Amino acid sequence: MARSHDDERPHLVASDLDGTLLRSDGSVSARTGEVWSALAGAGVETVVVTARPPRWLHHLSDIVGGTRDAHSVAICGNGAFVYDVADRIVLESHGFEPGVARSLVGDLLREFPNAGAAVETDRGMYRTRAYPDQHVGEPGHDTAVGDVTDCELAELPDDLVVGKILIRDEAWSDDAFVADVTQCLGERGVLAYSGAGGLAEISAPGVTKAVRLEAWCLERGIGREAVWAFGDMPNDLPMLDWAGRGVAVANAHEDVLAAADDRCAANDEDGVAEYLARRLL
């Protein structure tokens, strides 16, 4: 990673949400909210960069930003979407065309016949009936927009963008499932592991958190050396590697801990907030 010097202040702080900025119950602590909001007054921009789809961000507007400015925008879906949370508008979509997604899902479900499949699109989630959506009914998790019955998701409208393909089979161990899906996938997509058991999240080739964050910074004239990024899981590694300073929370995956430039306390101890408060506020 490109290390930034200790006496250099960042122009932008980027953070993952689950397992990093949020506590384990998915909440925003008062301390984290206080520090995150204070960064703008200290001249530091912020952006969240998350695997969550747009529909899972609405109840987090206090962190993402409830006002209609740059702070109301999130990079989500592992880089597939740039989303204005305040106005609920997808500003950018980067993903698979529906036909490509249908073909790829069909191949994966033939390889993993007991798995369920879903796709996150710029209009919400579509899923096969075998896909166990564990978050239906939870606060802040808007329901899926459609259920389909066949393995190729033939009911997907042709004019939407598929940001992520999700394949879930809870009977598999995480490492084995990720390895076998990666082999089946080949060069047709990017597999990101964010910690959910038996779940493979697949983005289109070239779509990662790092790619979209780099583009975000380029639009604002911010160089990578002026970016601090925080994360906890392997899908955060490209972003942490790209940033001038990549920081892992103490509860992070062992690969992230090994690769990070620095560490902070765990998410349940407001690690990101305390790290930023000591150095920037």
Short mmCIF file of N, CA and C in Angstrom, two decimals, residues 86-197:
data_model
loop_
_atom_site.label_atom_id
_atom_site.label_comp_id
_atom_site.label_asym_id
_atom_site.label_seq_id
_atom_site.Cartn_x
_atom_site.Cartn_y
_atom_site.Cartn_z
N ALA A 86 -30.53 10.80 -0.21
CA ALA A 86 -31.55 11.79 0.13
C ALA A 86 -32.69 11.80 -0.88
N ASP A 87 -32.35 11.77 -2.17
CA ASP A 87 -33.37 11.82 -3.22
C ASP A 87 -33.75 10.45 -3.75
N ARG A 88 -33.06 9.39 -3.26
CA ARG A 88 -33.33 8.01 -3.69
C ARG A 88 -33.22 7.87 -5.20
N ILE A 89 -32.09 8.35 -5.72
CA ILE A 89 -31.83 8.30 -7.16
C ILE A 89 -30.50 7.58 -7.39
N VAL A 90 -30.50 6.59 -8.28
CA VAL A 90 -29.25 5.96 -8.70
C VAL A 90 -28.58 6.88 -9.72
N LEU A 91 -27.44 7.43 -9.36
CA LEU A 91 -26.73 8.37 -10.23
C LEU A 91 -25.87 7.67 -11.27
N GLU A 92 -25.29 6.53 -10.89
CA GLU A 92 -24.45 5.76 -11.81
C GLU A 92 -24.72 4.27 -11.57
N SER A 93 -24.66 3.50 -12.66
CA SER A 93 -24.78 2.04 -12.56
C SER A 93 -23.67 1.41 -13.39
N HIS A 94 -23.01 0.42 -12.82
CA HIS A 94 -21.92 -0.27 -13.49
C HIS A 94 -22.09 -1.75 -13.23
N GLY A 95 -22.45 -2.50 -14.26
CA GLY A 95 -22.70 -3.91 -14.01
C GLY A 95 -22.89 -4.72 -15.28
N PHE A 96 -23.64 -5.81 -15.13
CA PHE A 96 -23.93 -6.73 -16.22
C PHE A 96 -25.18 -6.28 -16.98
N GLU A 97 -25.21 -6.54 -18.28
CA GLU A 97 -26.46 -6.46 -19.00
C GLU A 97 -27.33 -7.66 -18.59
N PRO A 98 -28.65 -7.51 -18.61
CA PRO A 98 -29.51 -8.61 -18.14
C PRO A 98 -29.25 -9.94 -18.83
N GLY A 99 -29.02 -9.92 -20.14
CA GLY A 99 -28.76 -11.16 -20.86
C GLY A 99 -27.50 -11.86 -20.38
N VAL A 100 -26.46 -11.10 -20.13
CA VAL A 100 -25.22 -11.66 -19.62
C VAL A 100 -25.43 -12.22 -18.23
N ALA A 101 -26.17 -11.49 -17.39
CA ALA A 101 -26.45 -11.95 -16.03
C ALA A 101 -27.26 -13.24 -16.05
N ARG A 102 -28.27 -13.33 -16.91
CA ARG A 102 -29.09 -14.54 -16.98
C ARG A 102 -28.24 -15.76 -17.35
N SER A 103 -27.35 -15.57 -18.33
CA SER A 103 -26.50 -16.67 -18.77
C SER A 103 -25.55 -17.11 -17.66
N LEU A 104 -24.96 -16.15 -16.98
CA LEU A 104 -24.00 -16.47 -15.92
C LEU A 104 -24.70 -17.15 -14.74
N VAL A 105 -25.87 -16.65 -14.36
CA VAL A 105 -26.62 -17.28 -13.26
C VAL A 105 -27.00 -18.70 -13.64
N GLY A 106 -27.40 -18.92 -14.87
CA GLY A 106 -27.74 -20.26 -15.31
C GLY A 106 -26.56 -21.22 -15.18
N ASP A 107 -25.38 -20.77 -15.60
CA ASP A 107 -24.19 -21.62 -15.48
C ASP A 107 -23.88 -21.93 -14.01
N LEU A 108 -23.99 -20.93 -13.16
CA LEU A 108 -23.66 -21.13 -11.75
C LEU A 108 -24.65 -22.06 -11.06
N LEU A 109 -25.93 -21.96 -11.39
CA LEU A 109 -26.92 -22.82 -10.75
C LEU A 109 -26.89 -24.24 -11.29
N ARG A 110 -26.39 -24.41 -12.49
CA ARG A 110 -26.17 -25.78 -12.96
C ARG A 110 -24.99 -26.41 -12.22
N GLU A 111 -24.00 -25.60 -11.86
CA GLU A 111 -22.85 -26.08 -11.11
C GLU A 111 -23.21 -26.29 -9.63
N PHE A 112 -24.12 -25.46 -9.11
CA PHE A 112 -24.54 -25.52 -7.71
C PHE A 112 -26.06 -25.65 -7.66
N PRO A 113 -26.59 -26.82 -7.94
CA PRO A 113 -28.04 -26.98 -8.12
C PRO A 113 -28.86 -26.74 -6.86
N ASN A 114 -28.25 -26.78 -5.69
CA ASN A 114 -29.00 -26.54 -4.46
C ASN A 114 -28.95 -25.08 -4.00
N ALA A 115 -28.30 -24.26 -4.77
CA ALA A 115 -28.15 -22.85 -4.40
C ALA A 115 -29.35 -22.04 -4.88
N GLY A 116 -29.52 -20.89 -4.25
CA GLY A 116 -30.47 -19.89 -4.72
C GLY A 116 -29.71 -18.73 -5.34
N ALA A 117 -30.37 -17.99 -6.20
CA ALA A 117 -29.72 -16.87 -6.89
C ALA A 117 -30.56 -15.62 -6.77
N ALA A 118 -29.89 -14.48 -6.76
CA ALA A 118 -30.56 -13.19 -6.76
C ALA A 118 -29.68 -12.20 -7.50
N VAL A 119 -30.28 -11.13 -7.95
CA VAL A 119 -29.51 -10.05 -8.56
C VAL A 119 -29.96 -8.73 -7.95
N GLU A 120 -29.00 -7.88 -7.64
CA GLU A 120 -29.28 -6.51 -7.20
C GLU A 120 -29.16 -5.61 -8.42
N THR A 121 -30.23 -4.88 -8.72
CA THR A 121 -30.27 -4.03 -9.90
C THR A 121 -30.48 -2.58 -9.50
N ASP A 122 -30.49 -1.71 -10.50
CA ASP A 122 -30.74 -0.30 -10.22
C ASP A 122 -32.19 -0.04 -9.83
N ARG A 123 -33.02 -1.08 -9.80
CA ARG A 123 -34.41 -0.95 -9.37
C ARG A 123 -34.74 -1.82 -8.17
N GLY A 124 -33.79 -2.55 -7.64
CA GLY A 124 -34.04 -3.41 -6.50
C GLY A 124 -33.58 -4.82 -6.77
N MET A 125 -33.99 -5.74 -5.90
CA MET A 125 -33.57 -7.14 -6.00
C MET A 125 -34.61 -7.98 -6.72
N TYR A 126 -34.11 -8.88 -7.57
CA TYR A 126 -34.90 -9.97 -8.12
C TYR A 126 -34.23 -11.26 -7.64
N ARG A 127 -35.03 -12.27 -7.30
CA ARG A 127 -34.44 -13.49 -6.75
C ARG A 127 -35.24 -14.71 -7.17
N THR A 128 -34.56 -15.85 -7.21
CA THR A 128 -35.27 -17.11 -7.37
C THR A 128 -35.90 -17.47 -6.03
N ARG A 129 -36.90 -18.31 -6.07
CA ARG A 129 -37.60 -18.65 -4.83
C ARG A 129 -36.70 -19.46 -3.89
N ALA A 130 -35.64 -20.05 -4.42
CA ALA A 130 -34.73 -20.82 -3.59
C ALA A 130 -33.72 -19.93 -2.86
N TYR A 131 -33.71 -18.65 -3.19
CA TYR A 131 -32.74 -17.76 -2.54
C TYR A 131 -33.27 -17.32 -1.18
N PRO A 132 -32.56 -17.64 -0.10
CA PRO A 132 -33.06 -17.29 1.23
C PRO A 132 -32.73 -15.84 1.57
N ASP A 133 -33.67 -14.95 1.40
CA ASP A 133 -33.45 -13.55 1.77
C ASP A 133 -33.65 -13.43 3.28
N GLN A 134 -32.54 -13.40 4.00
CA GLN A 134 -32.57 -13.42 5.46
C GLN A 134 -32.99 -12.10 6.08
N HIS A 135 -33.13 -11.07 5.27
CA HIS A 135 -33.35 -9.74 5.83
C HIS A 135 -34.77 -9.22 5.61
N VAL A 136 -35.62 -10.02 4.99
CA VAL A 136 -36.99 -9.58 4.77
C VAL A 136 -37.65 -9.27 6.11
N GLY A 137 -38.26 -8.09 6.20
CA GLY A 137 -38.96 -7.70 7.42
C GLY A 137 -38.12 -6.97 8.43
N GLU A 138 -36.79 -6.94 8.23
CA GLU A 138 -35.95 -6.21 9.17
C GLU A 138 -36.06 -4.71 8.92
N PRO A 139 -35.96 -3.89 9.96
CA PRO A 139 -36.01 -2.44 9.76
C PRO A 139 -34.90 -1.99 8.82
N GLY A 140 -35.27 -1.15 7.88
CA GLY A 140 -34.29 -0.57 6.98
C GLY A 140 -33.95 -1.43 5.79
N HIS A 141 -34.49 -2.65 5.70
CA HIS A 141 -34.19 -3.51 4.57
C HIS A 141 -35.44 -3.61 3.70
N ASP A 142 -35.49 -2.75 2.69
CA ASP A 142 -36.65 -2.73 1.82
C ASP A 142 -36.81 -4.08 1.13
N THR A 143 -38.04 -4.48 0.88
CA THR A 143 -38.30 -5.80 0.32
C THR A 143 -37.84 -5.87 -1.13
N ALA A 144 -37.63 -7.10 -1.58
CA ALA A 144 -37.23 -7.32 -2.96
C ALA A 144 -38.35 -6.90 -3.90
N VAL A 145 -37.98 -6.55 -5.13
CA VAL A 145 -38.99 -6.05 -6.06
C VAL A 145 -39.62 -7.17 -6.88
N GLY A 146 -39.05 -8.37 -6.88
CA GLY A 146 -39.66 -9.42 -7.68
C GLY A 146 -39.11 -10.80 -7.35
N ASP A 147 -39.97 -11.82 -7.44
CA ASP A 147 -39.56 -13.21 -7.32
C ASP A 147 -39.72 -13.87 -8.68
N VAL A 148 -38.77 -14.71 -9.04
CA VAL A 148 -38.88 -15.44 -10.30
C VAL A 148 -38.63 -16.91 -10.02
N THR A 149 -39.06 -17.77 -10.92
CA THR A 149 -39.05 -19.19 -10.63
C THR A 149 -37.97 -19.96 -11.37
N ASP A 150 -37.52 -19.52 -12.53
CA ASP A 150 -36.58 -20.34 -13.30
C ASP A 150 -35.15 -19.88 -13.06
N CYS A 151 -34.21 -20.77 -13.33
CA CYS A 151 -32.82 -20.55 -12.93
C CYS A 151 -32.13 -19.45 -13.72
N GLU A 152 -32.73 -19.02 -14.84
CA GLU A 152 -32.07 -18.00 -15.64
C GLU A 152 -32.67 -16.61 -15.42
N LEU A 153 -33.50 -16.46 -14.43
CA LEU A 153 -34.10 -15.16 -14.12
C LEU A 153 -34.68 -14.51 -15.38
N ALA A 154 -35.47 -15.30 -16.11
CA ALA A 154 -35.95 -14.86 -17.41
C ALA A 154 -36.86 -13.65 -17.34
N GLU A 155 -37.38 -13.33 -16.16
CA GLU A 155 -38.31 -12.21 -16.06
C GLU A 155 -37.60 -10.87 -15.85
N LEU A 156 -36.28 -10.86 -15.86
CA LEU A 156 -35.58 -9.59 -15.70
C LEU A 156 -35.87 -8.68 -16.88
N PRO A 157 -36.31 -7.44 -16.64
CA PRO A 157 -36.48 -6.49 -17.74
C PRO A 157 -35.15 -6.24 -18.45
N ASP A 158 -35.22 -6.03 -19.75
CA ASP A 158 -34.00 -5.87 -20.54
C ASP A 158 -33.36 -4.49 -20.41
N ASP A 159 -34.04 -3.55 -19.76
CA ASP A 159 -33.51 -2.19 -19.71
C ASP A 159 -32.94 -1.82 -18.34
N LEU A 160 -32.68 -2.82 -17.48
CA LEU A 160 -32.07 -2.52 -16.19
C LEU A 160 -30.60 -2.93 -16.19
N VAL A 161 -29.89 -2.51 -15.14
CA VAL A 161 -28.48 -2.87 -14.96
C VAL A 161 -28.37 -3.78 -13.74
N VAL A 162 -27.74 -4.93 -13.91
CA VAL A 162 -27.51 -5.86 -12.82
C VAL A 162 -26.17 -5.51 -12.18
N GLY A 163 -26.23 -4.94 -10.98
CA GLY A 163 -25.00 -4.52 -10.31
C GLY A 163 -24.27 -5.66 -9.64
N LYS A 164 -25.02 -6.60 -9.05
CA LYS A 164 -24.42 -7.74 -8.37
C LYS A 164 -25.25 -8.99 -8.61
N ILE A 165 -24.57 -10.11 -8.78
CA ILE A 165 -25.20 -11.43 -8.77
C ILE A 165 -24.86 -12.07 -7.43
N LEU A 166 -25.86 -12.65 -6.78
CA LEU A 166 -25.65 -13.32 -5.50
C LEU A 166 -26.04 -14.78 -5.61
N ILE A 167 -25.13 -15.66 -5.23
CA ILE A 167 -25.38 -17.09 -5.20
C ILE A 167 -25.20 -17.54 -3.75
N ARG A 168 -26.23 -18.16 -3.18
CA ARG A 168 -26.16 -18.57 -1.77
C ARG A 168 -26.52 -20.04 -1.62
N ASP A 169 -25.62 -20.75 -0.92
CA ASP A 169 -25.88 -22.13 -0.52
C ASP A 169 -25.27 -22.30 0.86
N GLU A 170 -26.12 -22.29 1.88
CA GLU A 170 -25.63 -22.27 3.25
C GLU A 170 -25.05 -23.61 3.70
N ALA A 171 -25.17 -24.64 2.86
CA ALA A 171 -24.60 -25.93 3.21
C ALA A 171 -23.08 -25.96 2.99
N TRP A 172 -22.56 -24.99 2.24
CA TRP A 172 -21.14 -24.94 1.94
C TRP A 172 -20.39 -24.16 3.02
N SER A 173 -19.12 -24.55 3.21
CA SER A 173 -18.24 -23.71 4.02
C SER A 173 -17.80 -22.52 3.17
N ASP A 174 -17.48 -21.43 3.82
CA ASP A 174 -17.17 -20.20 3.09
C ASP A 174 -16.01 -20.38 2.12
N ASP A 175 -14.87 -20.92 2.61
CA ASP A 175 -13.68 -21.00 1.77
C ASP A 175 -13.91 -21.91 0.57
N ALA A 176 -14.54 -23.06 0.78
CA ALA A 176 -14.77 -23.99 -0.32
C ALA A 176 -15.72 -23.40 -1.34
N PHE A 177 -16.77 -22.74 -0.86
CA PHE A 177 -17.76 -22.16 -1.77
C PHE A 177 -17.14 -21.07 -2.62
N VAL A 178 -16.40 -20.18 -1.98
CA VAL A 178 -15.76 -19.09 -2.71
C VAL A 178 -14.79 -19.64 -3.75
N ALA A 179 -14.01 -20.65 -3.38
CA ALA A 179 -13.05 -21.22 -4.32
C ALA A 179 -13.73 -21.86 -5.51
N ASP A 180 -14.80 -22.62 -5.28
CA ASP A 180 -15.47 -23.30 -6.38
C ASP A 180 -16.24 -22.33 -7.27
N VAL A 181 -16.87 -21.33 -6.67
CA VAL A 181 -17.56 -20.32 -7.49
C VAL A 181 -16.54 -19.54 -8.32
N THR A 182 -15.41 -19.22 -7.75
CA THR A 182 -14.37 -18.50 -8.49
C THR A 182 -13.91 -19.31 -9.70
N GLN A 183 -13.74 -20.61 -9.52
CA GLN A 183 -13.32 -21.46 -10.63
C GLN A 183 -14.38 -21.50 -11.73
N CYS A 184 -15.65 -21.61 -11.35
CA CYS A 184 -16.73 -21.63 -12.32
C CYS A 184 -16.86 -20.29 -13.03
N LEU A 185 -16.61 -19.23 -12.30
CA LEU A 185 -16.79 -17.88 -12.82
C LEU A 185 -15.75 -17.53 -13.88
N GLY A 186 -14.51 -17.91 -13.65
CA GLY A 186 -13.45 -17.54 -14.59
C GLY A 186 -13.26 -16.04 -14.66
N GLU A 187 -13.14 -15.53 -15.88
CA GLU A 187 -12.92 -14.10 -16.10
C GLU A 187 -14.22 -13.33 -16.31
N ARG A 188 -15.35 -13.98 -16.08
CA ARG A 188 -16.63 -13.35 -16.42
C ARG A 188 -17.14 -12.41 -15.34
N GLY A 189 -16.47 -12.34 -14.19
CA GLY A 189 -16.91 -11.46 -13.13
C GLY A 189 -15.88 -11.40 -12.03
N VAL A 190 -16.16 -10.55 -11.03
CA VAL A 190 -15.28 -10.37 -9.88
C VAL A 190 -16.02 -10.87 -8.65
N LEU A 191 -15.46 -11.86 -7.96
CA LEU A 191 -16.09 -12.38 -6.77
C LEU A 191 -15.57 -11.63 -5.55
N ALA A 192 -16.50 -11.11 -4.77
CA ALA A 192 -16.15 -10.37 -3.55
C ALA A 192 -16.70 -11.10 -2.35
N TYR A 193 -15.87 -11.30 -1.34
CA TYR A 193 -16.31 -11.96 -0.11
C TYR A 193 -16.43 -10.93 0.99
N SER A 194 -17.65 -10.77 1.51
CA SER A 194 -17.89 -9.75 2.53
C SER A 194 -18.25 -10.36 3.89
N GLY A 195 -18.09 -11.68 4.04
CA GLY A 195 -18.24 -12.28 5.35
C GLY A 195 -19.50 -13.08 5.59
N ALA A 196 -20.47 -13.02 4.70
CA ALA A 196 -21.71 -13.77 4.89
C ALA A 196 -21.49 -15.23 4.51
N GLY A 197 -21.92 -16.14 5.37
CA GLY A 197 -21.69 -17.56 5.16
C GLY A 197 -22.41 -18.12 3.95
#
